[in-house]
Amino acid sequence: MKSPPPSLESRFLRACARRDVDAVPVWFMRQAGRYLPGYRALRTRHSILDIAKTPELACEATLEPIRKFALDAAIIFADILLPLEAMGLRLSFVPAPRIERPIRRPSDLKRLASRPAGESLAFVGEAIRLARRELDGKVPLIGFAGAPFTLASYMIEGGPSRDFLLTKAFLRENPGAWTNLMERIVRVTLSYLRMQAASGAQAIQIFDSWAGALSPEDYRAGVLPATKRLFSGLKGLGVPLIYFGSGASGFLEDFASAGAGVIGIDWRIDIGEAFRRLPGKAVQGNLDPALLLAPRPVLKKAALRILRQASGRRGFIFNLGHGILPQTPPDNVRALAEWVHQYGRQGSGGGG
Ligand code: 1CP
């Protein structure tokens, strides 16, 4: 794809590339979700899997927040767990995700399919094409996938987990099979994301939502090698790569060494400190999503604090530290996006 002239390029993509912007770009993880009335109405008629697998519905869910709020990027409606189906596992949402017959011992790996996921997940590509057409260049569209560790944790635990005991035991007791599992996830994810980029995704975010469950040593030994291979395989796509992790600030430098140009952080670290520890990277984050439920002055103060710490830095993208909570009042989302643009004007100098 030819790149547009700089004047037409979005502030989100410019910030990903650490270029000057006229105002701080903002989008929110899980911006298409249950806090929105249109999405909730859609969910009374369709399951989450139906929405994800019906390109017109996925496109509609993607666009609702863009129509309502001054956001600088859209994210395609899908779920990080969809590729598990392509790998041969049965997935349902009840409403929490549940994986039938999870991977519990090395011999279970034999049950995994090794066909490329790009084809069986073609509906995501179609949703991306539709959403690109509807967005008509207004804001860029982000594609995404789960990171190898976070996906492996669902494959092994069979659903959400607090302690990840089975995943940690698998990693420590079966290092060979663990590496094999990570490599299979990388292969499937690469084919899935190549398909998303070919369909029109203009940036890619990798969600390592549960990486923070690991010690720095387990992350470095068991997760970083495969994650590096994932990012090096994505480099050639020529789109910005964002790596989001929750609870990863204890090993932030290792996390950033995986290879993404943009690092997504949660609220457990000051954004000023994240910038200092991540020279050369763009940084995305990091308001505690719970603050969107707070009284307006409290929300505003917290947002301004982040903007102040990041001011003068190239490559800042305002986001939450994790996904929007379902109880969030939409009017607070509107106000927050407007404050970021109003108070987050950056001079063209931009240090860092
Ligand atoms: O009934 C519903 O509508 C359930 C809520 C929901 C939504 C809106 C689920 C179930 N998935 C989705 C869509 C989704 N999931 C999107 C697109 C929407 C958007 O961002 O605007 C994205 C990016 C995801 C990514 C996702 N799914 C992550 C990574 C992001 C994160 O928040 O950490 C994870 C961990 C999942 C798994 C998942 N899917 C759904 C739920 C409730 C969960 C979390 C379960 C758990 O606690 O482990």
Tab-separated table of C-alpha atoms and ligand atoms in Angstrom:
chain	number	residue	atom	x	y	z
A	1	MET	CA	0.000	0.000	0.000
A	2	LYS	CA	1.211	3.523	-0.779
A	3	SER	CA	1.560	5.730	2.294
A	4	PRO	CA	-0.555	8.877	2.308
A	5	PRO	CA	1.043	12.337	2.245
A	6	PRO	CA	2.002	13.489	5.780
A	7	SER	CA	-0.760	16.080	5.974
A	8	LEU	CA	-3.384	13.333	5.635
A	9	GLU	CA	-1.715	10.867	7.916
A	10	SER	CA	-3.465	10.294	11.219
A	11	ARG	CA	-2.077	11.514	14.515
A	12	PHE	CA	-2.337	7.966	15.845
A	13	LEU	CA	-0.041	6.576	13.127
A	14	ARG	CA	2.280	9.570	13.416
A	15	ALA	CA	2.596	9.041	17.184
A	16	CYS	CA	3.304	5.321	16.638
A	17	ALA	CA	6.228	6.427	14.455
A	18	ARG	CA	7.296	9.002	17.098
A	19	ARG	CA	6.611	11.879	14.750
A	20	ASP	CA	5.156	15.281	15.676
A	21	VAL	CA	1.419	15.470	16.218
A	22	ASP	CA	-1.047	18.368	16.451
A	23	ALA	CA	-2.650	16.805	19.555
A	24	VAL	CA	-2.183	13.655	21.616
A	25	PRO	CA	-4.022	10.766	19.936
A	26	VAL	CA	-6.431	8.711	22.023
A	27	TRP	CA	-8.268	5.385	21.756
A	28	PHE	CA	-9.410	2.922	24.388
A	29	MET	CA	-8.888	-0.806	24.684
A	30	ARG	CA	-12.299	-2.529	24.548
A	31	GLN	CA	-13.831	0.676	23.208
A	32	ALA	CA	-16.303	-1.513	21.300
A	33	GLY	CA	-17.948	-3.302	24.162
A	34	ARG	CA	-20.553	-3.690	26.813
A	35	TYR	CA	-20.577	-0.100	28.138
A	36	LEU	CA	-22.151	1.006	24.833
A	37	PRO	CA	-25.941	0.863	24.356
A	38	GLY	CA	-25.699	-0.159	20.697
A	39	TYR	CA	-23.366	-3.058	21.510
A	40	ARG	CA	-25.593	-4.179	24.371
A	41	ALA	CA	-28.603	-4.146	22.054
A	42	LEU	CA	-26.650	-6.194	19.502
A	43	ARG	CA	-25.785	-8.680	22.256
A	44	THR	CA	-29.446	-9.259	23.161
A	45	ARG	CA	-29.884	-10.694	19.664
A	46	HIS	CA	-26.467	-12.269	18.972
A	47	SER	CA	-23.749	-14.101	20.844
A	48	ILE	CA	-20.271	-12.627	20.911
A	49	LEU	CA	-19.084	-15.359	18.523
A	50	ASP	CA	-21.950	-14.573	16.109
A	51	ILE	CA	-20.977	-10.902	16.129
A	52	ALA	CA	-17.307	-11.695	15.551
A	53	LYS	CA	-18.096	-14.148	12.730
A	54	THR	CA	-20.622	-11.949	10.899
A	55	PRO	CA	-18.590	-9.222	9.179
A	56	GLU	CA	-21.504	-6.741	8.996
A	57	LEU	CA	-22.122	-7.057	12.756
A	58	ALA	CA	-18.424	-6.934	13.636
A	59	CYS	CA	-18.102	-3.828	11.464
A	60	GLU	CA	-21.081	-2.219	13.203
A	61	ALA	CA	-19.602	-2.932	16.660
A	62	THR	CA	-16.250	-1.514	15.519
A	63	LEU	CA	-17.784	1.741	14.319
A	64	GLU	CA	-20.137	2.558	17.211
A	65	PRO	CA	-17.469	4.201	19.421
A	66	ILE	CA	-16.010	6.051	16.412
A	67	ARG	CA	-19.411	7.573	15.597
A	68	LYS	CA	-19.959	8.599	19.219
A	69	PHE	CA	-16.581	9.860	20.422
A	70	ALA	CA	-13.560	11.803	19.150
A	71	LEU	CA	-11.277	8.763	19.004
A	72	ASP	CA	-8.163	8.616	16.831
A	73	ALA	CA	-8.234	4.908	15.994
A	74	ALA	CA	-10.750	2.103	15.581
A	75	ILE	CA	-10.038	-1.495	16.651
A	76	ILE	CA	-11.644	-4.324	14.754
A	77	PHE	CA	-14.264	-6.219	16.730
A	78	ALA	CA	-12.986	-9.755	17.308
A	79	ASP	CA	-11.545	-11.653	20.266
A	80	ILE	CA	-8.043	-12.854	21.055
A	81	LEU	CA	-9.427	-16.365	21.522
A	82	LEU	CA	-10.740	-16.853	17.963
A	83	PRO	CA	-7.498	-18.471	16.687
A	84	LEU	CA	-7.944	-21.231	19.273
A	85	GLU	CA	-10.791	-22.538	17.139
A	86	ALA	CA	-8.525	-22.444	14.112
A	87	MET	CA	-6.097	-24.557	16.143
A	88	GLY	CA	-8.784	-27.178	16.665
A	89	LEU	CA	-10.053	-26.318	20.165
A	90	ARG	CA	-13.754	-25.778	20.942
A	91	LEU	CA	-14.499	-22.321	22.299
A	92	SER	CA	-17.629	-20.885	23.929
A	93	PHE	CA	-18.520	-17.761	25.904
A	94	VAL	CA	-20.849	-18.391	28.848
A	95	PRO	CA	-20.304	-15.350	29.125
A	96	ALA	CA	-16.712	-15.899	30.280
A	97	PRO	CA	-14.649	-17.771	27.707
A	98	ARG	CA	-14.478	-21.563	28.081
A	99	ILE	CA	-12.220	-23.920	26.151
A	100	GLU	CA	-13.319	-27.542	25.942
A	101	ARG	CA	-10.665	-30.199	26.568
A	102	PRO	CA	-7.816	-27.823	27.351
A	103	ILE	CA	-4.137	-28.686	26.838
A	104	ARG	CA	-3.024	-30.314	30.067
A	105	ARG	CA	-0.144	-32.627	29.114
A	106	PRO	CA	2.430	-32.748	26.327
A	107	SER	CA	0.510	-35.496	24.466
A	108	ASP	CA	-2.466	-33.084	24.151
A	109	LEU	CA	-0.453	-31.062	21.638
A	110	LYS	CA	-1.196	-33.814	19.105
A	111	ARG	CA	-4.804	-32.640	19.079
A	112	LEU	CA	-3.825	-29.220	17.736
A	113	ALA	CA	-4.334	-28.522	14.059
A	114	SER	CA	-1.421	-27.009	12.203
A	115	ARG	CA	-3.189	-25.525	9.187
A	116	PRO	CA	-2.637	-21.791	8.679
A	117	ALA	CA	-5.264	-19.751	10.491
A	118	GLY	CA	-5.515	-17.072	7.821
A	119	GLU	CA	-8.109	-19.071	5.886
A	120	SER	CA	-10.353	-20.299	8.698
A	121	LEU	CA	-10.481	-16.795	10.146
A	122	ALA	CA	-11.271	-15.122	6.825
A	123	PHE	CA	-14.392	-13.540	8.393
A	124	VAL	CA	-12.102	-11.228	10.391
A	125	GLY	CA	-10.468	-10.127	7.128
A	126	GLU	CA	-13.869	-9.430	5.627
A	127	ALA	CA	-14.883	-7.383	8.710
A	128	ILE	CA	-11.647	-5.396	8.345
A	129	ARG	CA	-12.382	-4.669	4.669
A	130	LEU	CA	-15.920	-3.526	5.497
A	131	ALA	CA	-14.754	-1.353	8.399
A	132	ARG	CA	-12.018	0.253	6.285
A	133	ARG	CA	-14.591	1.111	3.636
A	134	GLU	CA	-16.967	2.618	6.211
A	135	LEU	CA	-14.220	4.535	8.007
A	136	ASP	CA	-13.203	5.981	4.661
A	137	GLY	CA	-9.850	7.228	5.968
A	138	LYS	CA	-11.378	9.081	8.917
A	139	VAL	CA	-9.276	7.177	11.453
A	140	PRO	CA	-6.976	4.162	11.041
A	141	LEU	CA	-8.088	0.644	11.908
A	142	ILE	CA	-6.122	-1.504	14.359
A	143	GLY	CA	-5.985	-5.290	13.982
A	144	PHE	CA	-4.929	-7.494	16.884
A	145	ALA	CA	-4.135	-10.894	18.310
A	146	GLY	CA	-3.308	-12.409	21.674
A	147	ALA	CA	0.346	-12.864	22.628
A	148	PRO	CA	1.754	-16.403	22.801
A	149	PHE	CA	1.793	-16.514	26.618
A	150	THR	CA	-1.698	-15.100	27.100
A	151	LEU	CA	-3.158	-17.477	24.487
A	152	ALA	CA	-1.285	-20.461	25.961
A	153	SER	CA	-2.728	-19.623	29.381
A	154	TYR	CA	-6.293	-19.924	28.031
A	155	MET	CA	-5.428	-23.139	26.154
A	156	ILE	CA	-4.049	-24.715	29.326
A	157	GLU	CA	-6.374	-23.301	32.003
A	158	GLY	CA	-9.486	-23.726	29.842
A	159	GLY	CA	-10.776	-20.243	30.744
A	160	PRO	CA	-10.002	-17.215	32.901
A	161	SER	CA	-7.627	-17.816	35.777
A	162	ARG	CA	-6.389	-15.980	38.842
A	163	ASP	CA	-3.207	-17.834	39.622
A	164	PHE	CA	-2.288	-19.571	36.334
A	165	LEU	CA	-1.149	-22.603	38.303
A	166	LEU	CA	-1.626	-25.095	35.468
A	167	THR	CA	0.124	-22.804	32.972
A	168	LYS	CA	3.095	-22.253	35.278
A	169	ALA	CA	3.355	-25.970	36.031
A	170	PHE	CA	3.290	-26.783	32.298
A	171	LEU	CA	5.994	-24.202	31.578
A	172	ARG	CA	8.279	-25.520	34.339
A	173	GLU	CA	7.657	-29.253	34.099
A	174	ASN	CA	7.497	-29.656	30.315
A	175	PRO	CA	9.885	-27.102	28.835
A	176	GLY	CA	10.123	-28.928	25.499
A	177	ALA	CA	6.366	-29.209	25.036
A	178	TRP	CA	5.946	-25.619	26.256
A	179	THR	CA	8.341	-24.373	23.566
A	180	ASN	CA	6.493	-26.451	20.989
A	181	LEU	CA	3.166	-24.931	22.092
A	182	MET	CA	4.561	-21.396	21.903
A	183	GLU	CA	5.951	-22.042	18.415
A	184	ARG	CA	2.616	-23.379	17.178
A	185	ILE	CA	0.840	-20.308	18.516
A	186	VAL	CA	3.395	-18.050	16.830
A	187	ARG	CA	2.893	-19.818	13.486
A	188	VAL	CA	-0.914	-19.546	13.621
A	189	THR	CA	-0.788	-15.946	14.846
A	190	LEU	CA	1.590	-14.900	12.079
A	191	SER	CA	-0.686	-16.273	9.390
A	192	TYR	CA	-3.709	-14.663	11.096
A	193	LEU	CA	-2.064	-11.234	11.341
A	194	ARG	CA	-0.649	-11.336	7.802
A	195	MET	CA	-4.208	-11.898	6.664
A	196	GLN	CA	-5.428	-8.964	8.809
A	197	ALA	CA	-2.779	-6.648	7.355
A	198	ALA	CA	-3.530	-7.812	3.807
A	199	SER	CA	-7.210	-7.049	4.486
A	200	GLY	CA	-6.406	-3.483	5.546
A	201	ALA	CA	-5.379	-3.399	9.229
A	202	GLN	CA	-3.156	-0.300	9.572
A	203	ALA	CA	-1.534	-1.150	12.911
A	204	ILE	CA	-1.358	-4.337	14.963
A	205	GLN	CA	-1.634	-4.713	18.707
A	206	ILE	CA	-0.524	-7.852	20.541
A	207	PHE	CA	-2.354	-8.319	23.858
A	208	ASP	CA	-0.228	-9.981	26.548
A	209	SER	CA	-2.879	-9.324	29.156
A	210	TRP	CA	-1.603	-11.877	31.666
A	211	ALA	CA	2.194	-11.648	31.166
A	212	GLY	CA	2.382	-9.923	34.552
A	213	ALA	CA	1.555	-13.232	36.237
A	214	LEU	CA	5.131	-14.325	35.509
A	215	SER	CA	8.406	-13.614	37.256
A	216	PRO	CA	10.963	-11.740	35.150
A	217	GLU	CA	12.997	-14.957	34.874
A	218	ASP	CA	10.071	-17.077	33.657
A	219	TYR	CA	9.113	-14.339	31.198
A	220	ARG	CA	12.659	-14.124	29.805
A	221	ALA	CA	13.217	-17.882	29.581
A	222	GLY	CA	9.767	-19.166	28.653
A	223	VAL	CA	8.000	-16.382	26.794
A	224	LEU	CA	10.376	-13.805	25.353
A	225	PRO	CA	12.007	-16.038	22.680
A	226	ALA	CA	8.700	-16.963	21.010
A	227	THR	CA	7.374	-13.418	21.372
A	228	LYS	CA	10.493	-12.099	19.658
A	229	ARG	CA	9.930	-14.504	16.784
A	230	LEU	CA	6.367	-13.269	16.496
A	231	PHE	CA	7.440	-9.624	16.253
A	232	SER	CA	10.290	-10.314	13.858
A	233	GLY	CA	7.795	-12.138	11.611
A	234	LEU	CA	5.484	-9.113	11.735
A	235	LYS	CA	8.131	-6.491	10.963
A	236	GLY	CA	7.857	-7.039	7.234
A	237	LEU	CA	4.181	-6.053	7.248
A	238	GLY	CA	5.212	-2.408	7.426
A	239	VAL	CA	2.561	-1.396	9.974
A	240	PRO	CA	3.197	-0.123	13.532
A	241	LEU	CA	3.364	-2.914	16.111
A	242	ILE	CA	2.019	-2.352	19.635
A	243	TYR	CA	2.786	-4.765	22.491
A	244	PHE	CA	0.448	-4.350	25.451
A	245	GLY	CA	1.091	-6.029	28.767
A	246	SER	CA	-0.566	-5.840	32.123
A	247	GLY	CA	1.567	-6.138	35.256
A	248	ALA	CA	4.748	-6.219	33.189
A	249	SER	CA	6.464	-3.122	34.625
A	250	GLY	CA	8.741	-5.299	36.809
A	251	PHE	CA	10.394	-6.487	33.598
A	252	LEU	CA	9.543	-3.596	31.301
A	253	GLU	CA	12.917	-3.533	29.508
A	254	ASP	CA	12.693	-7.264	28.694
A	255	PHE	CA	9.090	-6.819	27.625
A	256	ALA	CA	10.092	-3.981	25.291
A	257	SER	CA	12.945	-6.057	23.869
A	258	ALA	CA	10.376	-8.361	22.219
A	259	GLY	CA	10.452	-6.010	19.243
A	260	ALA	CA	7.388	-3.744	19.108
A	261	GLY	CA	7.901	-0.037	18.436
A	262	VAL	CA	4.979	0.913	20.698
A	263	ILE	CA	4.704	-0.411	24.264
A	264	GLY	CA	1.303	-0.467	25.977
A	265	ILE	CA	1.508	-0.159	29.757
A	266	ASP	CA	-0.947	-0.457	32.620
A	267	TRP	CA	-1.484	2.018	35.500
A	268	ARG	CA	0.891	0.305	37.912
A	269	ILE	CA	3.767	2.480	36.696
A	270	ASP	CA	3.976	6.260	36.188
A	271	ILE	CA	4.007	7.020	32.494
A	272	GLY	CA	6.961	9.368	33.005
A	273	GLU	CA	8.980	6.460	34.386
A	274	ALA	CA	7.894	4.233	31.486
A	275	PHE	CA	9.173	6.825	28.987
A	276	ARG	CA	12.497	7.052	30.831
A	277	ARG	CA	12.901	3.279	30.812
A	278	LEU	CA	11.902	2.888	27.157
A	279	PRO	CA	14.210	5.095	25.084
A	280	GLY	CA	13.336	5.028	21.410
A	281	LYS	CA	9.866	3.542	21.989
A	282	ALA	CA	6.440	5.060	21.644
A	283	VAL	CA	4.333	4.514	24.784
A	284	GLN	CA	0.596	3.872	25.006
A	285	GLY	CA	-1.422	4.107	28.211
A	286	ASN	CA	-2.140	4.244	31.030
A	287	LEU	CA	-5.197	5.531	32.934
A	288	ASP	CA	-6.705	3.112	35.442
A	289	PRO	CA	-10.040	2.127	33.791
A	290	ALA	CA	-11.719	2.383	37.218
A	291	LEU	CA	-11.219	6.166	37.029
A	292	LEU	CA	-13.812	6.341	34.231
A	293	LEU	CA	-16.340	5.517	36.960
A	294	ALA	CA	-15.111	8.336	39.229
A	295	PRO	CA	-16.616	11.859	39.574
A	296	ARG	CA	-15.595	14.088	36.648
A	297	PRO	CA	-13.080	16.253	38.564
A	298	VAL	CA	-11.257	13.127	39.794
A	299	LEU	CA	-11.157	11.692	36.273
A	300	LYS	CA	-9.945	14.961	34.806
A	301	LYS	CA	-7.195	15.395	37.374
A	302	ALA	CA	-5.880	11.879	36.709
A	303	ALA	CA	-5.948	12.397	32.928
A	304	LEU	CA	-4.118	15.732	33.205
A	305	ARG	CA	-1.475	14.130	35.397
A	306	ILE	CA	-0.706	11.584	32.671
A	307	LEU	CA	-0.692	14.280	29.977
A	308	ARG	CA	1.696	16.367	32.050
A	309	GLN	CA	4.111	13.489	32.613
A	310	ALA	CA	4.103	12.646	28.913
A	311	SER	CA	4.204	16.220	27.669
A	312	GLY	CA	7.098	16.975	25.360
A	313	ARG	CA	7.581	13.267	24.648
A	314	ARG	CA	7.394	12.020	21.108
A	315	GLY	CA	5.321	8.923	20.574
A	316	PHE	CA	2.642	9.221	23.245
A	317	ILE	CA	-0.737	7.574	22.668
A	318	PHE	CA	-3.330	8.083	25.393
A	319	ASN	CA	-5.187	4.922	26.359
A	320	LEU	CA	-6.313	3.097	29.463
A	321	GLY	CA	-4.100	0.706	31.386
A	322	HIS	CA	-6.526	-2.092	30.485
A	323	GLY	CA	-9.948	-2.475	28.846
A	324	ILE	CA	-12.930	-0.184	29.488
A	325	LEU	CA	-15.152	-1.612	32.222
A	326	PRO	CA	-18.763	-2.488	31.304
A	327	GLN	CA	-20.093	-0.126	34.044
A	328	THR	CA	-18.422	2.920	32.421
A	329	PRO	CA	-20.745	5.877	31.658
A	330	PRO	CA	-20.343	6.686	27.926
A	331	ASP	CA	-20.404	10.417	28.706
A	332	ASN	CA	-17.187	10.036	30.689
A	333	VAL	CA	-15.562	8.399	27.678
A	334	ARG	CA	-16.648	11.338	25.525
A	335	ALA	CA	-15.304	13.878	28.032
A	336	LEU	CA	-11.998	12.071	28.449
A	337	ALA	CA	-11.304	11.891	24.692
A	338	GLU	CA	-12.058	15.620	24.394
A	339	TRP	CA	-9.771	16.570	27.302
A	340	VAL	CA	-6.907	14.581	25.808
A	341	HIS	CA	-7.175	16.553	22.556
A	342	GLN	CA	-7.697	19.869	24.317
A	343	TYR	CA	-4.921	19.595	26.903
A	344	GLY	CA	-2.609	17.254	25.044
A	345	ARG	CA	-1.421	19.697	22.392
A	346	GLN	CA	2.250	19.131	21.838
A	347	GLY	CA	4.791	21.582	20.550
A	348	SER	CA	6.566	20.571	17.383
A	349	GLY	CA	9.817	20.272	19.352
A	350	GLY	CA	8.824	17.135	21.252
A	351	GLY	CA	11.796	15.842	23.190
A	352	GLY	CA	12.531	12.310	24.383
B	1	1CP	O1	-20.492	-10.695	26.242
B	1	1CP	C1	-19.625	-9.943	25.842
B	1	1CP	O2	-19.860	-9.080	24.986
B	1	1CP	C2	-18.287	-10.173	26.489
B	1	1CP	C3	-17.281	-9.106	26.419
B	1	1CP	C4	-16.279	-9.333	25.321
B	1	1CP	C5	-15.980	-8.392	24.304
B	1	1CP	C6	-16.611	-7.044	24.097
B	1	1CP	C7	-15.469	-10.475	25.121
B	1	1CP	C8	-15.440	-11.735	25.909
B	1	1CP	N1	-14.683	-10.222	24.013
B	1	1CP	C9	-14.972	-8.989	23.475
B	1	1CP	C10	-14.343	-8.389	22.283
B	1	1CP	C11	-12.899	-8.124	22.371
B	1	1CP	N2	-12.006	-8.876	23.075
B	1	1CP	C12	-12.180	-7.109	21.689
B	1	1CP	C13	-12.745	-6.133	20.671
B	1	1CP	C14	-13.407	-4.969	21.318
B	1	1CP	C15	-12.576	-3.776	21.572
B	1	1CP	O3	-11.412	-3.829	22.002
B	1	1CP	O4	-13.097	-2.684	21.333
B	1	1CP	C16	-10.823	-7.230	22.061
B	1	1CP	C17	-9.658	-6.348	21.658
B	1	1CP	C18	-10.743	-8.346	22.907
B	1	1CP	C19	-9.467	-8.841	23.445
B	1	1CP	C20	-9.473	-9.816	24.557
B	1	1CP	N3	-10.308	-10.861	24.780
B	1	1CP	C21	-8.483	-9.838	25.565
B	1	1CP	C22	-7.295	-8.906	25.588
B	1	1CP	C23	-7.670	-7.578	26.107
B	1	1CP	C24	-7.838	-7.491	27.574
B	1	1CP	O5	-8.817	-6.881	28.008
B	1	1CP	O6	-6.928	-7.970	28.306
B	1	1CP	C25	-8.758	-10.893	26.444
B	1	1CP	C26	-7.980	-11.295	27.677
B	1	1CP	C27	-9.920	-11.541	25.937
B	1	1CP	C28	-10.573	-12.744	26.492
B	1	1CP	C29	-11.968	-12.433	26.864
B	1	1CP	N4	-12.995	-12.318	25.949
B	1	1CP	C30	-14.158	-11.984	26.603
B	1	1CP	C31	-13.860	-11.884	27.999
B	1	1CP	C32	-14.871	-11.588	29.086
B	1	1CP	C33	-12.486	-12.132	28.143
B	1	1CP	C34	-11.669	-12.050	29.435
B	1	1CP	C35	-11.842	-13.265	30.277
B	1	1CP	C36	-10.806	-13.359	31.366
B	1	1CP	O7	-10.970	-12.656	32.399
B	1	1CP	O8	-9.861	-14.134	31.195
